[in-house]
PDB file of C-alpha atoms in Angstrom:
ATOM      1  CA  ALA A 355     144.950  73.544 -50.987  1.00 80.00           C
ATOM      2  CA  GLN A 356     146.730  73.641 -54.309  1.00 82.00           C
ATOM      3  CA  THR A 357     146.638  70.613 -56.554  1.00 89.00           C
ATOM      4  CA  ILE A 358     148.489  69.841 -59.735  1.00 93.00           C
ATOM      5  CA  HIS A 359     147.184  67.307 -62.187  1.00 94.00           C
ATOM      6  CA  GLN A 360     148.966  65.945 -65.220  1.00 96.00           C
ATOM      7  CA  TRP A 361     147.481  63.921 -68.033  1.00 96.00           C
ATOM      8  CA  PRO A 362     147.862  61.350 -69.361  1.00 96.00           C
ATOM      9  CA  VAL A 363     149.712  59.266 -66.802  1.00 94.00           C
ATOM     10  CA  ALA A 364     151.477  57.341 -69.556  1.00 95.00           C
ATOM     11  CA  GLU A 365     151.628  57.306 -73.342  1.00 95.00           C
ATOM     12  CA  ILE A 366     153.039  54.942 -75.917  1.00 97.00           C
ATOM     13  CA  LYS A 367     153.402  56.683 -79.254  1.00 97.00           C
ATOM     14  CA  ALA A 368     154.934  56.006 -82.653  1.00 97.00           C
ATOM     15  CA  VAL A 369     157.820  58.019 -84.072  1.00 97.00           C
ATOM     16  CA  GLY A 370     156.437  60.831 -86.199  1.00 97.00           C
ATOM     17  CA  SER A 371     153.093  60.986 -84.437  1.00 97.00           C
ATOM     18  CA  PRO A 372     151.829  64.098 -82.624  1.00 97.00           C
ATOM     19  CA  LEU A 373     151.777  64.548 -78.861  1.00 97.00           C
ATOM     20  CA  SER A 374     149.915  66.672 -76.389  1.00 97.00           C
ATOM     21  CA  LEU A 375     150.507  66.577 -72.636  1.00 98.00           C
ATOM     22  CA  GLY A 376     148.504  68.627 -70.194  1.00 97.00           C
ATOM     23  CA  CYS A 377     148.867  70.090 -66.745  1.00 96.00           C
ATOM     24  CA  THR A 378     146.300  71.864 -64.578  1.00 96.00           C
ATOM     25  CA  ILE A 379     146.891  73.712 -61.331  1.00 94.00           C
ATOM     26  CA  LYS A 380     143.995  74.380 -59.004  1.00 92.00           C
ATOM     27  CA  GLY A 381     143.888  76.554 -55.930  1.00 90.00           C
ATOM     28  CA  LYS A 382     146.564  79.035 -56.921  1.00 85.00           C
ATOM     29  CA  SER A 383     146.157  82.181 -58.936  1.00 87.00           C
ATOM     30  CA  SER A 384     148.812  83.185 -61.495  1.00 89.00           C
ATOM     31  CA  PRO A 385     151.482  80.644 -60.608  1.00 91.00           C
ATOM     32  CA  ASN A 386     154.752  80.285 -62.465  1.00 91.00           C
ATOM     33  CA  LEU A 387     154.510  77.100 -64.512  1.00 93.00           C
ATOM     34  CA  TYR A 388     157.270  74.832 -65.746  1.00 94.00           C
ATOM     35  CA  TRP A 389     157.816  71.761 -67.905  1.00 96.00           C
ATOM     36  CA  TYR A 390     160.697  69.462 -67.054  1.00 95.00           C
ATOM     37  CA  TRP A 391     161.959  66.384 -68.867  1.00 95.00           C
ATOM     38  CA  GLN A 392     163.691  63.492 -67.198  1.00 90.00           C
ATOM     39  CA  ALA A 393     165.348  60.804 -69.303  1.00 86.00           C
ATOM     40  CA  THR A 394     165.455  57.357 -67.735  1.00 80.00           C
ATOM     41  CA  GLY A 395     168.090  57.563 -65.020  1.00 75.00           C
ATOM     42  CA  GLY A 396     168.811  61.176 -65.965  1.00 79.00           C
ATOM     43  CA  THR A 397     168.558  64.593 -64.430  1.00 84.00           C
ATOM     44  CA  LEU A 398     165.676  67.051 -64.550  1.00 89.00           C
ATOM     45  CA  GLN A 399     166.008  69.276 -67.593  1.00 91.00           C
ATOM     46  CA  GLN A 400     163.891  72.416 -67.674  1.00 91.00           C
ATOM     47  CA  LEU A 401     162.129  72.770 -71.024  1.00 94.00           C
ATOM     48  CA  PHE A 402     159.770  75.731 -70.688  1.00 94.00           C
ATOM     49  CA  TYR A 403     158.481  78.191 -68.154  1.00 91.00           C
ATOM     50  CA  SER A 404     155.586  80.583 -68.075  1.00 93.00           C
ATOM     51  CA  ILE A 405     155.005  83.519 -65.777  1.00 90.00           C
ATOM     52  CA  THR A 406     151.657  84.544 -67.172  1.00 92.00           C
ATOM     53  CA  VAL A 407     148.896  83.469 -69.537  1.00 94.00           C
ATOM     54  CA  GLY A 408     149.918  83.474 -73.161  1.00 93.00           C
ATOM     55  CA  GLN A 409     153.618  83.869 -72.438  1.00 93.00           C
ATOM     56  CA  VAL A 410     155.978  80.904 -72.605  1.00 94.00           C
ATOM     57  CA  GLU A 411     159.756  80.948 -72.620  1.00 92.00           C
ATOM     58  CA  SER A 412     161.804  78.113 -74.045  1.00 90.00           C
ATOM     59  CA  VAL A 413     164.867  76.963 -72.126  1.00 87.00           C
ATOM     60  CA  VAL A 414     166.109  74.201 -74.423  1.00 86.00           C
ATOM     61  CA  GLN A 415     165.231  73.247 -77.969  1.00 76.00           C
ATOM     62  CA  LEU A 416     163.972  69.692 -78.207  1.00 84.00           C
ATOM     63  CA  ASN A 417     161.487  70.056 -81.087  1.00 92.00           C
ATOM     64  CA  LEU A 418     158.744  70.614 -78.546  1.00 96.00           C
ATOM     65  CA  SER A 419     156.456  73.548 -77.922  1.00 96.00           C
ATOM     66  CA  ALA A 420     154.422  74.736 -74.975  1.00 97.00           C
ATOM     67  CA  SER A 421     151.428  76.960 -74.503  1.00 97.00           C
ATOM     68  CA  ARG A 422     149.523  78.470 -71.613  1.00 97.00           C
ATOM     69  CA  PRO A 423     145.981  79.024 -72.874  1.00 96.00           C
ATOM     70  CA  LYS A 424     144.563  79.656 -69.394  1.00 95.00           C
ATOM     71  CA  ASP A 425     145.998  80.793 -66.093  1.00 94.00           C
ATOM     72  CA  ASP A 426     145.777  77.291 -64.648  1.00 94.00           C
ATOM     73  CA  GLN A 427     146.710  75.252 -67.706  1.00 96.00           C
ATOM     74  CA  PHE A 428     150.024  74.388 -69.351  1.00 97.00           C
ATOM     75  CA  ILE A 429     150.269  72.287 -72.492  1.00 98.00           C
ATOM     76  CA  LEU A 430     153.325  70.561 -73.985  1.00 97.00           C
ATOM     77  CA  SER A 431     153.111  69.388 -77.567  1.00 97.00           C
ATOM     78  CA  THR A 432     154.831  68.429 -80.766  1.00 97.00           C
ATOM     79  CA  GLU A 433     153.623  67.543 -84.230  1.00 96.00           C
ATOM     80  CA  LYS A 434     156.278  64.889 -84.801  1.00 97.00           C
ATOM     81  CA  LEU A 435     157.706  62.739 -82.064  1.00 97.00           C
ATOM     82  CA  LEU A 436     161.298  61.529 -82.113  1.00 96.00           C
ATOM     83  CA  LEU A 437     162.737  58.511 -80.350  1.00 95.00           C
ATOM     84  CA  SER A 438     164.716  60.903 -78.168  1.00 93.00           C
ATOM     85  CA  HIS A 439     161.496  62.329 -76.746  1.00 95.00           C
ATOM     86  CA  SER A 440     161.008  59.240 -74.624  1.00 95.00           C
ATOM     87  CA  GLY A 441     161.202  59.888 -70.921  1.00 94.00           C
ATOM     88  CA  PHE A 442     159.323  61.350 -68.021  1.00 94.00           C
ATOM     89  CA  TYR A 443     157.645  64.743 -68.334  1.00 96.00           C
ATOM     90  CA  LEU A 444     157.002  66.703 -65.197  1.00 95.00           C
ATOM     91  CA  CYS A 445     154.910  69.804 -64.807  1.00 96.00           C
ATOM     92  CA  ALA A 446     155.617  72.073 -61.860  1.00 94.00           C
ATOM     93  CA  TRP A 447     154.436  75.335 -60.354  1.00 92.00           C
ATOM     94  CA  SER A 448     155.884  77.894 -58.000  1.00 89.00           C
ATOM     95  CA  LEU A 449     154.959  81.218 -56.485  1.00 84.00           C
ATOM     96  CA  GLY A 450     157.808  82.820 -58.383  1.00 74.00           C
ATOM     97  CA  GLY A 451     160.935  84.354 -56.920  1.00 70.00           C
ATOM     98  CA  GLU A 452     164.347  82.804 -56.721  1.00 64.00           C
ATOM     99  CA  ASN A 453     163.867  81.204 -53.317  1.00 68.00           C
ATOM    100  CA  GLU A 454     160.517  79.646 -53.978  1.00 78.00           C
ATOM    101  CA  ARG A 455     160.142  75.901 -54.082  1.00 85.00           C
ATOM    102  CA  LEU A 456     158.762  73.979 -57.014  1.00 89.00           C
ATOM    103  CA  PHE A 457     155.737  71.744 -56.612  1.00 91.00           C
ATOM    104  CA  PHE A 458     155.809  68.902 -59.101  1.00 93.00           C
ATOM    105  CA  GLY A 459     153.016  66.895 -60.620  1.00 94.00           C
ATOM    106  CA  HIS A 460     153.247  63.118 -60.787  1.00 92.00           C
ATOM    107  CA  GLY A 461     154.441  63.215 -64.355  1.00 94.00           C
ATOM    108  CA  THR A 462     153.709  61.528 -67.653  1.00 96.00           C
ATOM    109  CA  LYS A 463     155.772  58.587 -68.812  1.00 94.00           C
ATOM    110  CA  LEU A 464     156.249  58.772 -72.571  1.00 96.00           C
ATOM    111  CA  SER A 465     157.553  55.875 -74.630  1.00 96.00           C
ATOM    112  CA  VAL A 466     158.244  56.588 -78.292  1.00 96.00           C
ATOM    113  CA  LEU A 467     158.615  53.467 -80.419  1.00 95.00           C
TER     114      LEU A 467
ATOM    115  CA  GLY B1386     176.213  79.880 -67.185  1.00 67.00           C
ATOM    116  CA  ASP B1387     174.955  78.477 -63.937  1.00 73.00           C
ATOM    117  CA  SER B1388     175.640  74.848 -63.245  1.00 88.00           C
ATOM    118  CA  VAL B1389     175.380  72.303 -60.479  1.00 92.00           C
ATOM    119  CA  THR B1390     177.712  69.339 -60.073  1.00 94.00           C
ATOM    120  CA  GLN B1391     176.901  66.186 -58.177  1.00 95.00           C
ATOM    121  CA  THR B1392     179.767  63.749 -58.278  1.00 90.00           C
ATOM    122  CA  GLU B1393     178.184  60.590 -56.887  1.00 87.00           C
ATOM    123  CA  GLY B1394     175.844  58.836 -59.235  1.00 88.00           C
ATOM    124  CA  LEU B1395     175.155  55.832 -57.063  1.00 93.00           C
ATOM    125  CA  VAL B1396     175.598  55.636 -53.305  1.00 95.00           C
ATOM    126  CA  THR B1397     174.998  52.463 -51.337  1.00 96.00           C
ATOM    127  CA  LEU B1398     175.014  52.543 -47.553  1.00 95.00           C
ATOM    128  CA  THR B1399     174.180  50.338 -44.653  1.00 97.00           C
ATOM    129  CA  GLU B1400     171.424  51.531 -42.355  1.00 97.00           C
ATOM    130  CA  GLY B1401     172.756  53.614 -39.495  1.00 97.00           C
ATOM    131  CA  LEU B1402     175.808  54.938 -41.299  1.00 97.00           C
ATOM    132  CA  PRO B1403     176.173  58.645 -42.085  1.00 97.00           C
ATOM    133  CA  VAL B1404     175.089  60.078 -45.405  1.00 96.00           C
ATOM    134  CA  MET B1405     176.907  62.744 -47.379  1.00 96.00           C
ATOM    135  CA  LEU B1406     175.977  63.731 -50.902  1.00 97.00           C
ATOM    136  CA  ASN B1407     178.142  66.325 -52.582  1.00 96.00           C
ATOM    137  CA  CYS B1408     176.941  69.380 -54.423  1.00 96.00           C
ATOM    138  CA  THR B1409     179.077  72.155 -55.873  1.00 96.00           C
ATOM    139  CA  TYR B1410     177.946  74.966 -58.084  1.00 93.00           C
ATOM    140  CA  GLN B1411     179.027  77.683 -60.450  1.00 91.00           C
ATOM    141  CA  SER B1412     177.084  80.887 -60.520  1.00 86.00           C
ATOM    142  CA  THR B1413     177.643  84.452 -61.615  1.00 80.00           C
ATOM    143  CA  TYR B1414     175.794  85.899 -58.642  1.00 78.00           C
ATOM    144  CA  SER B1415     174.736  84.683 -55.204  1.00 78.00           C
ATOM    145  CA  PRO B1416     172.371  81.804 -55.863  1.00 84.00           C
ATOM    146  CA  PHE B1417     169.826  79.974 -53.786  1.00 87.00           C
ATOM    147  CA  LEU B1418     170.487  76.252 -53.424  1.00 90.00           C
ATOM    148  CA  PHE B1419     167.990  73.453 -52.960  1.00 92.00           C
ATOM    149  CA  TRP B1420     167.889  69.723 -52.383  1.00 95.00           C
ATOM    150  CA  TYR B1421     164.995  67.799 -53.917  1.00 95.00           C
ATOM    151  CA  VAL B1422     164.230  64.153 -53.205  1.00 95.00           C
ATOM    152  CA  GLN B1423     162.418  61.757 -55.524  1.00 92.00           C
ATOM    153  CA  HIS B1424     161.252  58.431 -54.153  1.00 92.00           C
ATOM    154  CA  LEU B1425     160.433  55.576 -56.503  1.00 88.00           C
ATOM    155  CA  ASN B1426     157.336  56.281 -58.613  1.00 82.00           C
ATOM    156  CA  GLU B1427     156.803  59.646 -56.964  1.00 86.00           C
ATOM    157  CA  ALA B1428     157.255  63.234 -58.036  1.00 88.00           C
ATOM    158  CA  PRO B1429     160.319  65.157 -56.815  1.00 91.00           C
ATOM    159  CA  LYS B1430     159.696  67.252 -53.722  1.00 92.00           C
ATOM    160  CA  LEU B1431     161.659  69.827 -51.831  1.00 93.00           C
ATOM    161  CA  LEU B1432     163.855  68.528 -49.026  1.00 94.00           C
ATOM    162  CA  LEU B1433     165.875  71.608 -48.085  1.00 91.00           C
ATOM    163  CA  LYS B1434     166.598  75.096 -49.309  1.00 88.00           C
ATOM    164  CA  SER B1435     169.319  77.556 -48.371  1.00 85.00           C
ATOM    165  CA  PHE B1436     168.619  80.621 -46.298  1.00 72.00           C
ATOM    166  CA  THR B1437     169.800  84.137 -46.991  1.00 64.00           C
ATOM    167  CA  ASP B1438     170.982  84.583 -43.414  1.00 61.00           C
ATOM    168  CA  ASN B1439     173.389  81.624 -43.360  1.00 63.00           C
ATOM    169  CA  LYS B1440     171.178  79.499 -41.109  1.00 68.00           C
ATOM    170  CA  ARG B1441     171.529  75.780 -41.672  1.00 74.00           C
ATOM    171  CA  PRO B1442     168.340  74.234 -43.036  1.00 75.00           C
ATOM    172  CA  GLU B1443     167.262  70.923 -41.578  1.00 77.00           C
ATOM    173  CA  HIS B1444     164.468  68.519 -42.459  1.00 81.00           C
ATOM    174  CA  GLN B1445     163.802  64.864 -41.658  1.00 85.00           C
ATOM    175  CA  GLY B1446     167.273  64.572 -40.141  1.00 91.00           C
ATOM    176  CA  PHE B1447     168.980  65.963 -43.242  1.00 94.00           C
ATOM    177  CA  HIS B1448     170.904  69.199 -43.201  1.00 93.00           C
ATOM    178  CA  ALA B1449     173.032  71.161 -45.620  1.00 93.00           C
ATOM    179  CA  THR B1450     175.292  74.158 -45.214  1.00 86.00           C
ATOM    180  CA  LEU B1451     175.875  76.688 -47.937  1.00 87.00           C
ATOM    181  CA  HIS B1452     179.583  77.478 -48.154  1.00 88.00           C
ATOM    182  CA  LYS B1453     180.084  80.362 -50.531  1.00 86.00           C
ATOM    183  CA  SER B1454     183.870  80.142 -50.225  1.00 89.00           C
ATOM    184  CA  SER B1455     183.876  76.648 -51.670  1.00 91.00           C
ATOM    185  CA  SER B1456     180.623  76.980 -53.676  1.00 91.00           C
ATOM    186  CA  SER B1457     179.165  73.934 -52.004  1.00 93.00           C
ATOM    187  CA  PHE B1458     175.873  72.801 -50.483  1.00 93.00           C
ATOM    188  CA  HIS B1459     176.529  69.206 -49.409  1.00 95.00           C
ATOM    189  CA  LEU B1460     173.662  67.159 -47.998  1.00 96.00           C
ATOM    190  CA  GLN B1461     174.282  65.273 -44.760  1.00 96.00           C
ATOM    191  CA  LYS B1462     172.521  63.011 -42.333  1.00 96.00           C
ATOM    192  CA  SER B1463     174.073  61.398 -39.297  1.00 96.00           C
ATOM    193  CA  SER B1464     172.306  58.042 -39.597  1.00 96.00           C
ATOM    194  CA  ALA B1465     170.770  56.621 -42.772  1.00 96.00           C
ATOM    195  CA  GLN B1466     167.377  54.941 -42.694  1.00 96.00           C
ATOM    196  CA  LEU B1467     165.914  52.444 -45.144  1.00 96.00           C
ATOM    197  CA  SER B1468     163.274  54.995 -46.102  1.00 95.00           C
ATOM    198  CA  ASP B1469     165.993  57.419 -47.241  1.00 97.00           C
ATOM    199  CA  SER B1470     166.528  55.337 -50.365  1.00 97.00           C
ATOM    200  CA  ALA B1471     165.699  57.716 -53.225  1.00 96.00           C
ATOM    201  CA  LEU B1472     167.101  60.013 -55.893  1.00 94.00           C
ATOM    202  CA  TYR B1473     168.530  63.260 -54.543  1.00 96.00           C
ATOM    203  CA  TYR B1474     168.929  66.325 -56.728  1.00 95.00           C
ATOM    204  CA  CYS B1475     170.808  69.467 -55.897  1.00 95.00           C
ATOM    205  CA  ALA B1476     169.426  72.546 -57.648  1.00 92.00           C
ATOM    206  CA  LEU B1477     170.337  76.184 -58.069  1.00 90.00           C
ATOM    207  CA  SER B1478     168.282  79.300 -58.626  1.00 85.00           C
ATOM    208  CA  GLU B1479     170.105  82.500 -59.358  1.00 74.00           C
ATOM    209  CA  GLN B1480     168.985  85.650 -57.593  1.00 63.00           C
ATOM    210  CA  GLY B1481     166.758  87.762 -59.734  1.00 58.00           C
ATOM    211  CA  THR B1482     165.847  84.892 -62.050  1.00 59.00           C
ATOM    212  CA  GLY B1483     163.138  82.978 -60.279  1.00 59.00           C
ATOM    213  CA  SER B1484     162.086  81.335 -63.482  1.00 66.00           C
ATOM    214  CA  LYS B1485     165.068  79.047 -63.963  1.00 76.00           C
ATOM    215  CA  LEU B1486     166.106  76.248 -61.678  1.00 82.00           C
ATOM    216  CA  SER B1487     169.135  74.222 -62.725  1.00 86.00           C
ATOM    217  CA  PHE B1488     169.377  70.661 -61.447  1.00 90.00           C
ATOM    218  CA  GLY B1489     172.418  68.474 -60.940  1.00 92.00           C
ATOM    219  CA  LYS B1490     172.592  64.962 -62.370  1.00 91.00           C
ATOM    220  CA  GLY B1491     171.233  63.470 -59.188  1.00 93.00           C
ATOM    221  CA  ALA B1492     172.513  60.864 -56.776  1.00 95.00           C
ATOM    222  CA  LYS B1493     170.742  57.581 -56.253  1.00 94.00           C
ATOM    223  CA  LEU B1494     170.962  56.595 -52.594  1.00 96.00           C
ATOM    224  CA  THR B1495     170.272  52.999 -51.642  1.00 97.00           C
ATOM    225  CA  VAL B1496     170.185  52.137 -47.941  1.00 97.00           C
ATOM    226  CA  SER B1497     170.366  48.455 -47.068  1.00 96.00           C
ATOM    227  CA  PRO B1498     169.709  46.647 -43.758  1.00 95.00           C
TER     228      PRO B1498
END
């Protein structure tokens, strides 16, 4: 069975500090990977997606970057956090294809103070 | 570009009454539509997705019908249960672009006794 694990579960960070969030998918080879951001009470905004190792496409610019160093790993990072980065970050995977469902991780709650 | 509109932000119902959450969309081509549900402190998960052959998807008593003429994919249930209280997101994936899923703003459903 496939599992998706996100870390950390929660972070409290200062404005201007760096950030690194991770996501690992086990049990599935070459999945499509996604990062979504959800502001408190807000919708799910797609940030990045990756179809293969080493390739990441940006959907929106939020002063964040993403990398896929391994087939089963997706990293979201920034060197300088902004207050507006606060929210819930969700990693997801799919088999690819327009009718394929997304499987979400449990997310990371980020508070920037 | 593609977009999904959900008009109800907050919906409060008494148990046993019917549920209807609206979803309309704009898309250049024929999209696939989805409903995702997010219970409190959980990750979003797929509730329903549209079929290519116009069948009506059903799950856990919920159903939705894709009406291309009115660009809608409303979510319905004949009798609300307390456990249906959650956030419901309508989402769209355009054919040929399996990497991008656009979500609506979401509707928070609260079912009371």
